[in-house]
CSV table of C-alpha atoms in Angstrom, one decimal:
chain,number,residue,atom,x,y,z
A,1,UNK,CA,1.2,-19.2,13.8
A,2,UNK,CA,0.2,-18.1,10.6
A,3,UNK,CA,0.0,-14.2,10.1
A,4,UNK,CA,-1.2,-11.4,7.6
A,5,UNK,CA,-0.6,-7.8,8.9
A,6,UNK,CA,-1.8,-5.2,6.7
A,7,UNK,CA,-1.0,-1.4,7.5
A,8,UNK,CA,-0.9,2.2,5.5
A,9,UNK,CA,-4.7,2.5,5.4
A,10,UNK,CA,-6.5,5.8,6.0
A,11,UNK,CA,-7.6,8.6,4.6
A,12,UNK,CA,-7.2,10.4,1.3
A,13,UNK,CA,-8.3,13.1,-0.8
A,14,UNK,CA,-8.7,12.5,-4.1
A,15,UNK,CA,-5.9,12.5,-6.4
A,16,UNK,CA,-3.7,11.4,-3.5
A,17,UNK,CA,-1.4,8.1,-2.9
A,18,UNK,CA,-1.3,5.5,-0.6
A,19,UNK,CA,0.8,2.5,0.6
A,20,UNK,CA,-0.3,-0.7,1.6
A,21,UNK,CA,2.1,-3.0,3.2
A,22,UNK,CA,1.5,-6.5,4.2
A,23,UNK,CA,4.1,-8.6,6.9
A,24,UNK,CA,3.5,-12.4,6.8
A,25,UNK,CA,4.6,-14.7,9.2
A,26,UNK,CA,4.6,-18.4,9.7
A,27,UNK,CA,4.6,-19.9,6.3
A,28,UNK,CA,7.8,-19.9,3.8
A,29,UNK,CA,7.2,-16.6,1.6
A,30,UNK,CA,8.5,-17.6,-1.6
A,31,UNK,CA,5.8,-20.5,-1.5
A,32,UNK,CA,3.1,-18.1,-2.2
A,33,UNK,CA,1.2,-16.2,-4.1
A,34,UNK,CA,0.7,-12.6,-3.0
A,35,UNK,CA,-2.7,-10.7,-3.7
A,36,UNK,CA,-4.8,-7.5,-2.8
A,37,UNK,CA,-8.5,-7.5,-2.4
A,38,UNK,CA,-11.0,-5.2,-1.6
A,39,UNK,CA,-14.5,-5.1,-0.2
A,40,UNK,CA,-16.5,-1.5,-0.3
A,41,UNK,CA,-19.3,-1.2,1.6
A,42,UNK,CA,-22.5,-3.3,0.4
A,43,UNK,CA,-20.6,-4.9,-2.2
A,44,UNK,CA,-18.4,-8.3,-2.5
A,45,UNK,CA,-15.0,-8.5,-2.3
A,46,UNK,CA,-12.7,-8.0,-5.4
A,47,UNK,CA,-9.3,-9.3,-6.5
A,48,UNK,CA,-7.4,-5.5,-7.2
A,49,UNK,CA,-4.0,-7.0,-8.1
A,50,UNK,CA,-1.8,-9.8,-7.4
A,51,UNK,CA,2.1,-10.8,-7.5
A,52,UNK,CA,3.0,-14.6,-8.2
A,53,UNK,CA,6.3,-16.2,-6.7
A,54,UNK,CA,8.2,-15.4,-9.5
A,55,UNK,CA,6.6,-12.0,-9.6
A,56,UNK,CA,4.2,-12.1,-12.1
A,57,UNK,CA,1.4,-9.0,-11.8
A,58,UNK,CA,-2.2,-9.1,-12.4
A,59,UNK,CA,-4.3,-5.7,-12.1
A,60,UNK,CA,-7.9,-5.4,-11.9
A,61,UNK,CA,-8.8,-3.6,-15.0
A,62,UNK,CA,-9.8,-0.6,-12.6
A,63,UNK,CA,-7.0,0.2,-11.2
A,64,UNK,CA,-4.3,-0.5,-14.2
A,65,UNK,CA,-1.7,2.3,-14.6
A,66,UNK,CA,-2.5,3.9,-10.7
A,67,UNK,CA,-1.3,1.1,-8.6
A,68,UNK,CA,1.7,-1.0,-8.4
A,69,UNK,CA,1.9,-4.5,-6.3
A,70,UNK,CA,5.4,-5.5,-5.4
A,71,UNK,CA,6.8,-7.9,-2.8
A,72,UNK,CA,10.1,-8.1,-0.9
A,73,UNK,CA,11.1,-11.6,0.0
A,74,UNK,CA,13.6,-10.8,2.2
A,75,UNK,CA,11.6,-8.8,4.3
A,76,UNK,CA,8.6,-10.9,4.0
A,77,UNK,CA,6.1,-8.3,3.0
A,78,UNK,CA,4.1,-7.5,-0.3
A,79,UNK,CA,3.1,-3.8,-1.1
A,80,UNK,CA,0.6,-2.1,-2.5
A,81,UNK,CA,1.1,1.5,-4.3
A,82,UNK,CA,-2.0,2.9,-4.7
A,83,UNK,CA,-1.6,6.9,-6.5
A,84,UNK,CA,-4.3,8.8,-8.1
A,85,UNK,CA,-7.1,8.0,-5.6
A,86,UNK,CA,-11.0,7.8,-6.7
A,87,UNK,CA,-13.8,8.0,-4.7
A,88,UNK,CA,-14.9,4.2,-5.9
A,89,UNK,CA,-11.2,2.9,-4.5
A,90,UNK,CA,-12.7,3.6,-0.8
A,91,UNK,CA,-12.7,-0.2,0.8
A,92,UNK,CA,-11.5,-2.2,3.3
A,93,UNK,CA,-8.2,-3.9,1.5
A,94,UNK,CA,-7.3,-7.2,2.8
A,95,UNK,CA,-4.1,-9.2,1.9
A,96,UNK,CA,-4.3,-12.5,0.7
A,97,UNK,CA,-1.8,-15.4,0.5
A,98,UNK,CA,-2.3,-18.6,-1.6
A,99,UNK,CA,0.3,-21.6,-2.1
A,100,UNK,CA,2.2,-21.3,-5.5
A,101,UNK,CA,0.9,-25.4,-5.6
A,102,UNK,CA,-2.0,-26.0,-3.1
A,103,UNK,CA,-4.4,-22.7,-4.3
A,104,UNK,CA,-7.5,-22.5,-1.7
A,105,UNK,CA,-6.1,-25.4,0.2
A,106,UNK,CA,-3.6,-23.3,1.8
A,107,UNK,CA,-4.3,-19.6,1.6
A,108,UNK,CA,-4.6,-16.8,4.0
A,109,UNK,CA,-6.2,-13.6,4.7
A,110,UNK,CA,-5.4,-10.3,6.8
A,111,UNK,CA,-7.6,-8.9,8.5
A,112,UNK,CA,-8.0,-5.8,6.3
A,113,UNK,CA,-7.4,-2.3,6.5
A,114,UNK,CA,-9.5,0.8,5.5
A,115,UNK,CA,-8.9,2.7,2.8
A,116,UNK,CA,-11.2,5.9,2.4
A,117,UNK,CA,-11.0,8.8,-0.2
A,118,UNK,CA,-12.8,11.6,0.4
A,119,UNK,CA,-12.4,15.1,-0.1
């Protein structure tokens, strides 16, 4: 059974830091494509960075130079450093896998954990 835990959510004040982990299970790691999105409220949900299989990063413009992504694939799990926390970052952040090969035909989600920053 394919799973996507996320944890580290909660709340921050501004200025603060953050870390997002993700735990997968039931699919070879290495075989995908690790990503964080976001959803605030009333709004859609945004790519915020991503980590290929050979570790490749892609940040969302908005958060470039305040969070890191990583992944660990011994352990199984992808990261997500958030530091310097704005009031806009406050979302539900959901992991997201996607075949290094397949895209959209294989990919998974989490089921999201909220990040709020408020002072």
């Amino acid at each position: 059974q394919v799973q996507l835990v996320e944890s580290g959510g909660g709340l921050v004040q501004p200025g603060g830091s953050l870390r997002l982990s993700c735990t997968a299970s039931g699919f070879v790691f290495i075989h995908f494509n690790m990503a964080w999105f976001r959803q605030a409220p009333g709004k859609g949900r945004e790519l915020v960075a991503s980590i290929n299989h050979d570790a490749t990063t892609v940040y969302a413009d908005s958060v470039k130079g305040r969070f890191t992504i990583s992944r660990d694939n011994e352990k199984n799990t992808a990261h997500l450093q958030m530091n310097n926390l704005k009031f806009e970052d406050t979302a539900v952040y959901y992991c997201y896998a996607s075949h290094v090969l397949l895209g959209s035909q294989a990919e998974y989600w989490g089921q999201g954990t909220q990040v709020t920053v408020s002072s």
